[in-house]
């Protein structure tokens, strides 16, 4: 496989003619480059008008390799052929070099270009690229590649220093100006200078806005950017954005390119580039989402504060849906990138990530109900794929005992590089030495954490159930959807017409889990095992705005065609219920929500009575089937989950009617 390397554009703040005079002093040998032993001129020609000077040399280089490898290869020195084409008219020097030694085993090609700076004709630019193709080398292909990389890196680092050394030598000798070639400029004879210099990466620009990069990292950035310019239709991402994807894939060019291309397609499909202008958080989100920007940390990174322990995550999901929450998280990430750019200009150094301070006071089991964790993991998946390396540090304070449970659930979905940026403080030890003051100036520590700075981040709190929406309302909220499905569904339950959900169980001891809220009316909840395949009777066909499905036929006989596996439980309006049932047999199970006090009736009779809606109940529900090994010992199973926001008791109910058991938090 051919390895390619590129360096950024380096600038000498001297005229082209002075730089060329300094460059010529490197020959026939250069004491500043110990491996450059000698050079011999093979040919030396000029154009008729004296504008183009072409010289070809054989360069003798010492082999900087382990003695064993040199002994096996049978050489102490290697030879390169270098062709220099100096065009005084165009003020360019093109250097092309290739190896002569071992050319049948290894192919090394190097191209360098000196040219006039596009914005300042008194300055000179230098750019360099190389490729390495190792066909075979006595079984030491990997070693040779590493040696070549080491030599290339050393050459990059020393090249500018050497030219500047000889420039200083010229100036000390009194040579401060060299006249340009005098004939009038003619149209270009050869295409050596790339027309759009402004599209290239300048070394000073990289250091100023992107930070310190190794030559190989610079090369990867230049290559990926050039590839995008050639192939990508649309706006090219900013350099710092490209660099994040390279860092996320450890500067593996191919992997970073694939990741970036998928992200660019995603951004275009869902119009993420316009989200800061198009997204307006709903009033519920503005009031109950306990997060916001707050100054910057000690290193100038934008600081985002999230009071997760004070948030009613379940209420937000049911009121807004995952779609709105994801859009809000994306807008936060887009705003974070914008703030990083602004802080880079303010502080005069590269700032490409932000710090997040998470307060977990108040975190308890209500935050770990399975649908909420599932929504959180989906959001993390989207953010990790499209905003890599944007988190500089995550400070977690006042972590309660339940935090390790949440961390166990979430951490496998977080990139290893990101996990290493997490710092966790339990209790109040975050205020002492080694705490927040090591990362955040003491004068901006929020008041709710014991600091003196007034923080305007919303305090969160319980989301009123009046904000809860049906899945139809949630689906109609956005024209372009990032997710095509939702976690929660809503249903209407009429007097005489229960709502039923069928779950097919393949293996015994599987676990059926549920989570539902009763928004209106009183409900009786039951679980049945069916020996017959139900025929769906859906009232939504007649009334699309309703969701009411009946599966148990009126001709079925309880105890013959189907059986009750749990004692029925009655719940009141406003209650939130979570629970599970461990199945004893495979087959079909039916979850049933029935209006309290209702009697069986035909579907047609119920539909005809719908205008009198006094007997209509309404609920939002979520169900999931888990394998037993995914359930036992997992806190996401919510075997005993207490909802503090819903002011429910911690009682549980279990049935002795089956081998399995049901745990319901009321």
PDB file of C-alpha atoms in Angstrom, residues 197-419:
ATOM      1  CA  UNK A 197      -2.843  29.344  -2.782  1.00  0.00           C
ATOM      2  CA  UNK A 198      -5.430  30.661  -0.374  1.00  0.00           C
ATOM      3  CA  UNK A 199      -7.037  27.229  -0.252  1.00  0.00           C
ATOM      4  CA  UNK A 200      -3.846  25.696   1.129  1.00  0.00           C
ATOM      5  CA  UNK A 201      -2.955  25.274   4.745  1.00  0.00           C
ATOM      6  CA  UNK A 202      -0.285  27.572   6.076  1.00  0.00           C
ATOM      7  CA  UNK A 203       1.972  26.268   8.861  1.00  0.00           C
ATOM      8  CA  UNK A 204       1.579  29.473  10.882  1.00  0.00           C
ATOM      9  CA  UNK A 205      -2.188  29.252  10.486  1.00  0.00           C
ATOM     10  CA  UNK A 206      -2.167  25.644  11.744  1.00  0.00           C
ATOM     11  CA  UNK A 207      -0.188  26.566  14.852  1.00  0.00           C
ATOM     12  CA  UNK A 208      -2.310  29.665  15.517  1.00  0.00           C
ATOM     13  CA  UNK A 209      -5.788  28.198  15.036  1.00  0.00           C
ATOM     14  CA  UNK A 210      -5.421  24.403  15.199  1.00  0.00           C
ATOM     15  CA  UNK A 211      -2.547  23.840  17.617  1.00  0.00           C
ATOM     16  CA  UNK A 212       0.666  21.834  17.554  1.00  0.00           C
ATOM     17  CA  UNK A 213       0.525  18.936  15.104  1.00  0.00           C
ATOM     18  CA  UNK A 214       3.191  16.430  14.164  1.00  0.00           C
ATOM     19  CA  UNK A 215       4.247  16.348  10.503  1.00  0.00           C
ATOM     20  CA  UNK A 216       2.231  13.170   9.970  1.00  0.00           C
ATOM     21  CA  UNK A 217      -0.859  14.751  11.535  1.00  0.00           C
ATOM     22  CA  UNK A 218      -0.407  17.825   9.351  1.00  0.00           C
ATOM     23  CA  UNK A 219      -0.100  15.554   6.356  1.00  0.00           C
ATOM     24  CA  UNK A 220      -3.348  13.730   7.169  1.00  0.00           C
ATOM     25  CA  UNK A 221      -5.207  17.024   7.594  1.00  0.00           C
ATOM     26  CA  UNK A 222      -3.936  18.374   4.278  1.00  0.00           C
ATOM     27  CA  UNK A 223      -4.746  15.175   2.394  1.00  0.00           C
ATOM     28  CA  UNK A 224      -8.263  14.861   3.816  1.00  0.00           C
ATOM     29  CA  UNK A 225      -8.995  18.510   3.135  1.00  0.00           C
ATOM     30  CA  UNK A 226      -7.706  18.233  -0.448  1.00  0.00           C
ATOM     31  CA  UNK A 227      -9.802  15.104  -0.998  1.00  0.00           C
ATOM     32  CA  UNK A 228     -12.930  16.917   0.189  1.00  0.00           C
ATOM     33  CA  UNK A 229     -12.214  19.840  -2.126  1.00  0.00           C
ATOM     34  CA  UNK A 230     -12.009  17.457  -5.069  1.00  0.00           C
ATOM     35  CA  UNK A 231     -14.947  15.172  -4.296  1.00  0.00           C
ATOM     36  CA  UNK A 232     -17.367  16.833  -1.879  1.00  0.00           C
ATOM     37  CA  UNK A 233     -20.256  18.763  -3.334  1.00  0.00           C
ATOM     38  CA  UNK A 234     -21.283  21.555  -1.043  1.00  0.00           C
ATOM     39  CA  UNK A 235     -19.674  23.500   1.755  1.00  0.00           C
ATOM     40  CA  UNK A 236     -16.305  22.162   2.905  1.00  0.00           C
ATOM     41  CA  UNK A 237     -16.123  21.740   6.706  1.00  0.00           C
ATOM     42  CA  UNK A 238     -13.823  24.010   8.649  1.00  0.00           C
ATOM     43  CA  UNK A 239     -10.325  22.741   9.348  1.00  0.00           C
ATOM     44  CA  UNK A 240     -10.946  22.331  13.077  1.00  0.00           C
ATOM     45  CA  UNK A 241     -14.016  20.210  12.268  1.00  0.00           C
ATOM     46  CA  UNK A 242     -12.002  17.937   9.944  1.00  0.00           C
ATOM     47  CA  UNK A 243      -9.294  17.670  12.573  1.00  0.00           C
ATOM     48  CA  UNK A 244     -11.781  16.388  15.164  1.00  0.00           C
ATOM     49  CA  UNK A 245     -12.618  13.400  12.973  1.00  0.00           C
ATOM     50  CA  UNK A 246      -8.933  12.658  12.386  1.00  0.00           C
ATOM     51  CA  UNK A 247      -8.282  12.724  16.125  1.00  0.00           C
ATOM     52  CA  UNK A 248     -11.294  10.509  16.767  1.00  0.00           C
ATOM     53  CA  UNK A 249      -9.763   7.862  14.490  1.00  0.00           C
ATOM     54  CA  UNK A 250      -6.167   8.331  15.690  1.00  0.00           C
ATOM     55  CA  UNK A 251      -5.265   9.995  12.375  1.00  0.00           C
ATOM     56  CA  UNK A 252      -6.126   6.912  10.366  1.00  0.00           C
ATOM     57  CA  UNK A 253      -6.907   8.712   7.132  1.00  0.00           C
ATOM     58  CA  UNK A 254      -9.243   6.116   5.655  1.00  0.00           C
ATOM     59  CA  UNK A 255     -11.286   5.620   8.841  1.00  0.00           C
ATOM     60  CA  UNK A 256     -11.534   9.364   9.478  1.00  0.00           C
ATOM     61  CA  UNK A 257     -12.653   9.968   5.893  1.00  0.00           C
ATOM     62  CA  UNK A 258     -15.418   7.353   6.151  1.00  0.00           C
ATOM     63  CA  UNK A 259     -16.612   8.750   9.481  1.00  0.00           C
ATOM     64  CA  UNK A 260     -16.579  12.331   8.195  1.00  0.00           C
ATOM     65  CA  UNK A 261     -18.397  11.461   4.955  1.00  0.00           C
ATOM     66  CA  UNK A 262     -21.181   9.702   6.863  1.00  0.00           C
ATOM     67  CA  UNK A 263     -21.507  12.714   9.140  1.00  0.00           C
ATOM     68  CA  UNK A 264     -21.602  15.171   6.226  1.00  0.00           C
ATOM     69  CA  UNK A 265     -24.378  13.143   4.579  1.00  0.00           C
ATOM     70  CA  UNK A 266     -26.276  13.092   7.875  1.00  0.00           C
ATOM     71  CA  UNK A 267     -25.897  16.863   8.308  1.00  0.00           C
ATOM     72  CA  UNK A 268     -27.150  17.497   4.782  1.00  0.00           C
ATOM     73  CA  UNK A 269     -30.107  15.096   5.033  1.00  0.00           C
ATOM     74  CA  UNK A 270     -31.381  16.576   8.291  1.00  0.00           C
ATOM     75  CA  UNK A 271     -30.299  20.182   7.655  1.00  0.00           C
ATOM     76  CA  UNK A 272     -28.194  20.302  10.811  1.00  0.00           C
ATOM     77  CA  UNK A 273     -26.138  23.243   9.516  1.00  0.00           C
ATOM     78  CA  UNK A 274     -29.181  25.503   9.961  1.00  0.00           C
ATOM     79  CA  UNK A 275     -30.305  24.187  13.335  1.00  0.00           C
ATOM     80  CA  UNK A 276     -29.121  27.236  15.294  1.00  0.00           C
ATOM     81  CA  UNK A 277     -31.362  29.435  13.161  1.00  0.00           C
ATOM     82  CA  UNK A 278     -34.280  27.051  12.680  1.00  0.00           C
ATOM     83  CA  UNK A 279     -34.582  25.417  16.110  1.00  0.00           C
ATOM     84  CA  UNK A 280     -36.592  27.201  18.776  1.00  0.00           C
ATOM     85  CA  UNK A 281     -36.803  25.199  22.035  1.00  0.00           C
ATOM     86  CA  UNK A 282     -40.412  24.710  23.204  1.00  0.00           C
ATOM     87  CA  UNK A 283     -41.432  26.590  26.346  1.00  0.00           C
ATOM     88  CA  UNK A 284     -41.462  23.312  28.300  1.00  0.00           C
ATOM     89  CA  UNK A 285     -37.827  22.721  27.367  1.00  0.00           C
ATOM     90  CA  UNK A 286     -36.776  26.255  28.208  1.00  0.00           C
ATOM     91  CA  UNK A 287     -38.374  25.967  31.630  1.00  0.00           C
ATOM     92  CA  UNK A 288     -37.558  22.414  32.691  1.00  0.00           C
ATOM     93  CA  UNK A 289     -34.311  21.537  30.882  1.00  0.00           C
ATOM     94  CA  UNK A 290     -31.716  22.297  33.578  1.00  0.00           C
ATOM     95  CA  UNK A 291     -28.734  23.149  31.388  1.00  0.00           C
ATOM     96  CA  UNK A 292     -27.017  26.220  29.946  1.00  0.00           C
ATOM     97  CA  UNK A 293     -23.734  27.982  29.084  1.00  0.00           C
ATOM     98  CA  UNK A 294     -21.791  29.662  31.889  1.00  0.00           C
ATOM     99  CA  UNK A 295     -18.549  31.605  31.168  1.00  0.00           C
ATOM    100  CA  UNK A 296     -15.453  29.430  30.407  1.00  0.00           C
ATOM    101  CA  UNK A 297     -13.011  27.219  32.282  1.00  0.00           C
ATOM    102  CA  UNK A 298      -9.424  28.065  33.260  1.00  0.00           C
ATOM    103  CA  UNK A 299      -8.128  27.108  29.807  1.00  0.00           C
ATOM    104  CA  UNK A 300     -10.631  29.261  27.932  1.00  0.00           C
ATOM    105  CA  UNK A 301     -12.954  26.427  26.953  1.00  0.00           C
ATOM    106  CA  UNK A 302     -16.673  27.316  26.915  1.00  0.00           C
ATOM    107  CA  UNK A 303     -18.324  25.921  30.054  1.00  0.00           C
ATOM    108  CA  UNK A 304     -21.701  24.146  29.914  1.00  0.00           C
ATOM    109  CA  UNK A 305     -23.538  23.328  33.135  1.00  0.00           C
ATOM    110  CA  UNK A 306     -26.093  20.495  33.361  1.00  0.00           C
ATOM    111  CA  UNK A 307     -28.080  19.943  36.563  1.00  0.00           C
ATOM    112  CA  UNK A 308     -29.079  16.408  35.618  1.00  0.00           C
ATOM    113  CA  UNK A 309     -30.192  15.430  39.111  1.00  0.00           C
ATOM    114  CA  UNK A 310     -32.832  18.178  39.076  1.00  0.00           C
ATOM    115  CA  UNK A 311     -34.315  17.229  35.703  1.00  0.00           C
ATOM    116  CA  UNK A 312     -37.519  15.272  35.227  1.00  0.00           C
ATOM    117  CA  UNK A 313     -36.081  13.265  32.353  1.00  0.00           C
ATOM    118  CA  UNK A 314     -39.138  11.040  32.136  1.00  0.00           C
ATOM    119  CA  UNK A 315     -41.467  14.036  31.982  1.00  0.00           C
ATOM    120  CA  UNK A 316     -39.353  15.690  29.269  1.00  0.00           C
ATOM    121  CA  UNK A 317     -39.409  12.555  27.114  1.00  0.00           C
ATOM    122  CA  UNK A 318     -43.182  12.229  27.439  1.00  0.00           C
ATOM    123  CA  UNK A 319     -43.827  15.928  26.889  1.00  0.00           C
ATOM    124  CA  UNK A 320     -41.376  16.495  24.029  1.00  0.00           C
ATOM    125  CA  UNK A 321     -40.335  13.107  22.662  1.00  0.00           C
ATOM    126  CA  UNK A 322     -36.813  12.003  21.802  1.00  0.00           C
ATOM    127  CA  UNK A 323     -36.884  14.067  18.601  1.00  0.00           C
ATOM    128  CA  UNK A 324     -37.089  17.418  20.370  1.00  0.00           C
ATOM    129  CA  UNK A 325     -34.549  16.383  23.004  1.00  0.00           C
ATOM    130  CA  UNK A 326     -32.099  15.262  20.330  1.00  0.00           C
ATOM    131  CA  UNK A 327     -32.536  18.503  18.382  1.00  0.00           C
ATOM    132  CA  UNK A 328     -31.879  20.447  21.560  1.00  0.00           C
ATOM    133  CA  UNK A 329     -28.710  18.452  22.250  1.00  0.00           C
ATOM    134  CA  UNK A 330     -27.549  19.016  18.666  1.00  0.00           C
ATOM    135  CA  UNK A 331     -28.162  22.756  18.997  1.00  0.00           C
ATOM    136  CA  UNK A 332     -26.037  22.720  22.157  1.00  0.00           C
ATOM    137  CA  UNK A 333     -23.208  21.019  20.260  1.00  0.00           C
ATOM    138  CA  UNK A 334     -23.486  23.466  17.362  1.00  0.00           C
ATOM    139  CA  UNK A 335     -23.461  26.385  19.801  1.00  0.00           C
ATOM    140  CA  UNK A 336     -20.431  24.858  21.519  1.00  0.00           C
ATOM    141  CA  UNK A 337     -18.469  24.775  18.252  1.00  0.00           C
ATOM    142  CA  UNK A 338     -19.411  28.380  17.586  1.00  0.00           C
ATOM    143  CA  UNK A 339     -18.251  29.436  21.060  1.00  0.00           C
ATOM    144  CA  UNK A 340     -14.963  27.585  20.583  1.00  0.00           C
ATOM    145  CA  UNK A 341     -14.274  29.608  17.438  1.00  0.00           C
ATOM    146  CA  UNK A 342     -15.076  32.843  19.264  1.00  0.00           C
ATOM    147  CA  UNK A 343     -12.845  31.948  22.213  1.00  0.00           C
ATOM    148  CA  UNK A 344     -10.003  31.051  19.838  1.00  0.00           C
ATOM    149  CA  UNK A 345     -10.077  34.633  18.578  1.00  0.00           C
ATOM    150  CA  UNK A 346     -10.483  36.111  22.072  1.00  0.00           C
ATOM    151  CA  UNK A 347      -7.666  34.178  23.765  1.00  0.00           C
ATOM    152  CA  UNK A 348      -5.334  33.975  20.768  1.00  0.00           C
ATOM    153  CA  UNK A 349      -4.808  30.204  20.956  1.00  0.00           C
ATOM    154  CA  UNK A 350      -6.607  27.167  19.557  1.00  0.00           C
ATOM    155  CA  UNK A 351      -9.720  26.214  21.548  1.00  0.00           C
ATOM    156  CA  UNK A 352     -11.501  23.322  19.863  1.00  0.00           C
ATOM    157  CA  UNK A 353     -13.507  21.736  22.697  1.00  0.00           C
ATOM    158  CA  UNK A 354     -15.601  22.710  25.684  1.00  0.00           C
ATOM    159  CA  UNK A 355     -16.000  21.657  29.307  1.00  0.00           C
ATOM    160  CA  UNK A 356     -19.195  20.243  30.771  1.00  0.00           C
ATOM    161  CA  UNK A 357     -19.970  20.466  34.502  1.00  0.00           C
ATOM    162  CA  UNK A 358     -22.665  17.978  35.553  1.00  0.00           C
ATOM    163  CA  UNK A 359     -24.366  18.292  38.949  1.00  0.00           C
ATOM    164  CA  UNK A 360     -25.925  14.984  40.008  1.00  0.00           C
ATOM    165  CA  UNK A 361     -27.503  16.066  43.286  1.00  0.00           C
ATOM    166  CA  UNK A 362     -30.982  14.564  43.280  1.00  0.00           C
ATOM    167  CA  UNK A 363     -30.120  11.702  40.908  1.00  0.00           C
ATOM    168  CA  UNK A 364     -31.993   8.570  41.916  1.00  0.00           C
ATOM    169  CA  UNK A 365     -33.688   5.537  40.464  1.00  0.00           C
ATOM    170  CA  UNK A 366     -36.338   7.597  38.673  1.00  0.00           C
ATOM    171  CA  UNK A 367     -33.646   8.654  36.185  1.00  0.00           C
ATOM    172  CA  UNK A 368     -32.855   5.024  35.356  1.00  0.00           C
ATOM    173  CA  UNK A 369     -36.176   3.870  33.977  1.00  0.00           C
ATOM    174  CA  UNK A 370     -35.554   1.836  30.868  1.00  0.00           C
ATOM    175  CA  UNK A 371     -37.145   4.053  28.168  1.00  0.00           C
ATOM    176  CA  UNK A 372     -35.173   7.062  29.416  1.00  0.00           C
ATOM    177  CA  UNK A 373     -31.884   5.184  29.386  1.00  0.00           C
ATOM    178  CA  UNK A 374     -32.707   3.938  25.887  1.00  0.00           C
ATOM    179  CA  UNK A 375     -33.353   7.508  24.699  1.00  0.00           C
ATOM    180  CA  UNK A 376     -30.107   8.664  26.336  1.00  0.00           C
ATOM    181  CA  UNK A 377     -28.087   5.965  24.591  1.00  0.00           C
ATOM    182  CA  UNK A 378     -29.589   6.882  21.225  1.00  0.00           C
ATOM    183  CA  UNK A 379     -28.636  10.517  21.749  1.00  0.00           C
ATOM    184  CA  UNK A 380     -25.100   9.537  22.784  1.00  0.00           C
ATOM    185  CA  UNK A 381     -24.791   7.413  19.641  1.00  0.00           C
ATOM    186  CA  UNK A 382     -25.725  10.338  17.383  1.00  0.00           C
ATOM    187  CA  UNK A 383     -23.423  12.793  19.195  1.00  0.00           C
ATOM    188  CA  UNK A 384     -20.455  10.395  19.215  1.00  0.00           C
ATOM    189  CA  UNK A 385     -20.794   9.823  15.465  1.00  0.00           C
ATOM    190  CA  UNK A 386     -21.098  13.479  14.472  1.00  0.00           C
ATOM    191  CA  UNK A 387     -19.373  15.565  17.147  1.00  0.00           C
ATOM    192  CA  UNK A 388     -16.188  13.639  18.002  1.00  0.00           C
ATOM    193  CA  UNK A 389     -13.495  15.230  20.136  1.00  0.00           C
ATOM    194  CA  UNK A 390     -15.683  18.209  21.068  1.00  0.00           C
ATOM    195  CA  UNK A 391     -15.681  17.451  24.791  1.00  0.00           C
ATOM    196  CA  UNK A 392     -12.488  18.650  26.419  1.00  0.00           C
ATOM    197  CA  UNK A 393     -13.384  17.669  29.972  1.00  0.00           C
ATOM    198  CA  UNK A 394     -16.446  16.475  31.876  1.00  0.00           C
ATOM    199  CA  UNK A 395     -16.624  17.297  35.587  1.00  0.00           C
ATOM    200  CA  UNK A 396     -19.218  15.340  37.570  1.00  0.00           C
ATOM    201  CA  UNK A 397     -19.982  16.630  41.069  1.00  0.00           C
ATOM    202  CA  UNK A 398     -22.137  15.398  43.946  1.00  0.00           C
ATOM    203  CA  UNK A 399     -22.350  11.904  42.468  1.00  0.00           C
ATOM    204  CA  UNK A 400     -24.763   9.784  44.567  1.00  0.00           C
ATOM    205  CA  UNK A 401     -24.525   6.085  45.282  1.00  0.00           C
ATOM    206  CA  UNK A 402     -26.712   5.259  42.302  1.00  0.00           C
ATOM    207  CA  UNK A 403     -24.228   6.879  39.880  1.00  0.00           C
ATOM    208  CA  UNK A 404     -22.122   3.705  39.330  1.00  0.00           C
ATOM    209  CA  UNK A 405     -25.288   2.022  38.058  1.00  0.00           C
ATOM    210  CA  UNK A 406     -25.899   4.740  35.495  1.00  0.00           C
ATOM    211  CA  UNK A 407     -22.230   4.762  34.533  1.00  0.00           C
ATOM    212  CA  UNK A 408     -22.255   0.989  34.005  1.00  0.00           C
ATOM    213  CA  UNK A 409     -25.173   1.359  31.597  1.00  0.00           C
ATOM    214  CA  UNK A 410     -23.888   4.326  29.629  1.00  0.00           C
ATOM    215  CA  UNK A 411     -20.092   3.993  29.546  1.00  0.00           C
ATOM    216  CA  UNK A 412     -19.886   1.143  26.986  1.00  0.00           C
ATOM    217  CA  UNK A 413     -21.504   3.461  24.432  1.00  0.00           C
ATOM    218  CA  UNK A 414     -18.995   6.269  24.983  1.00  0.00           C
ATOM    219  CA  UNK A 415     -15.734   6.389  23.038  1.00  0.00           C
ATOM    220  CA  UNK A 416     -12.653   5.431  25.075  1.00  0.00           C
ATOM    221  CA  UNK A 417     -10.974   8.782  24.347  1.00  0.00           C
ATOM    222  CA  UNK A 418     -14.063  10.549  25.690  1.00  0.00           C
ATOM    223  CA  UNK A 419     -14.298   8.382  28.820  1.00  0.00           C
TER     224      UNK A 419
END
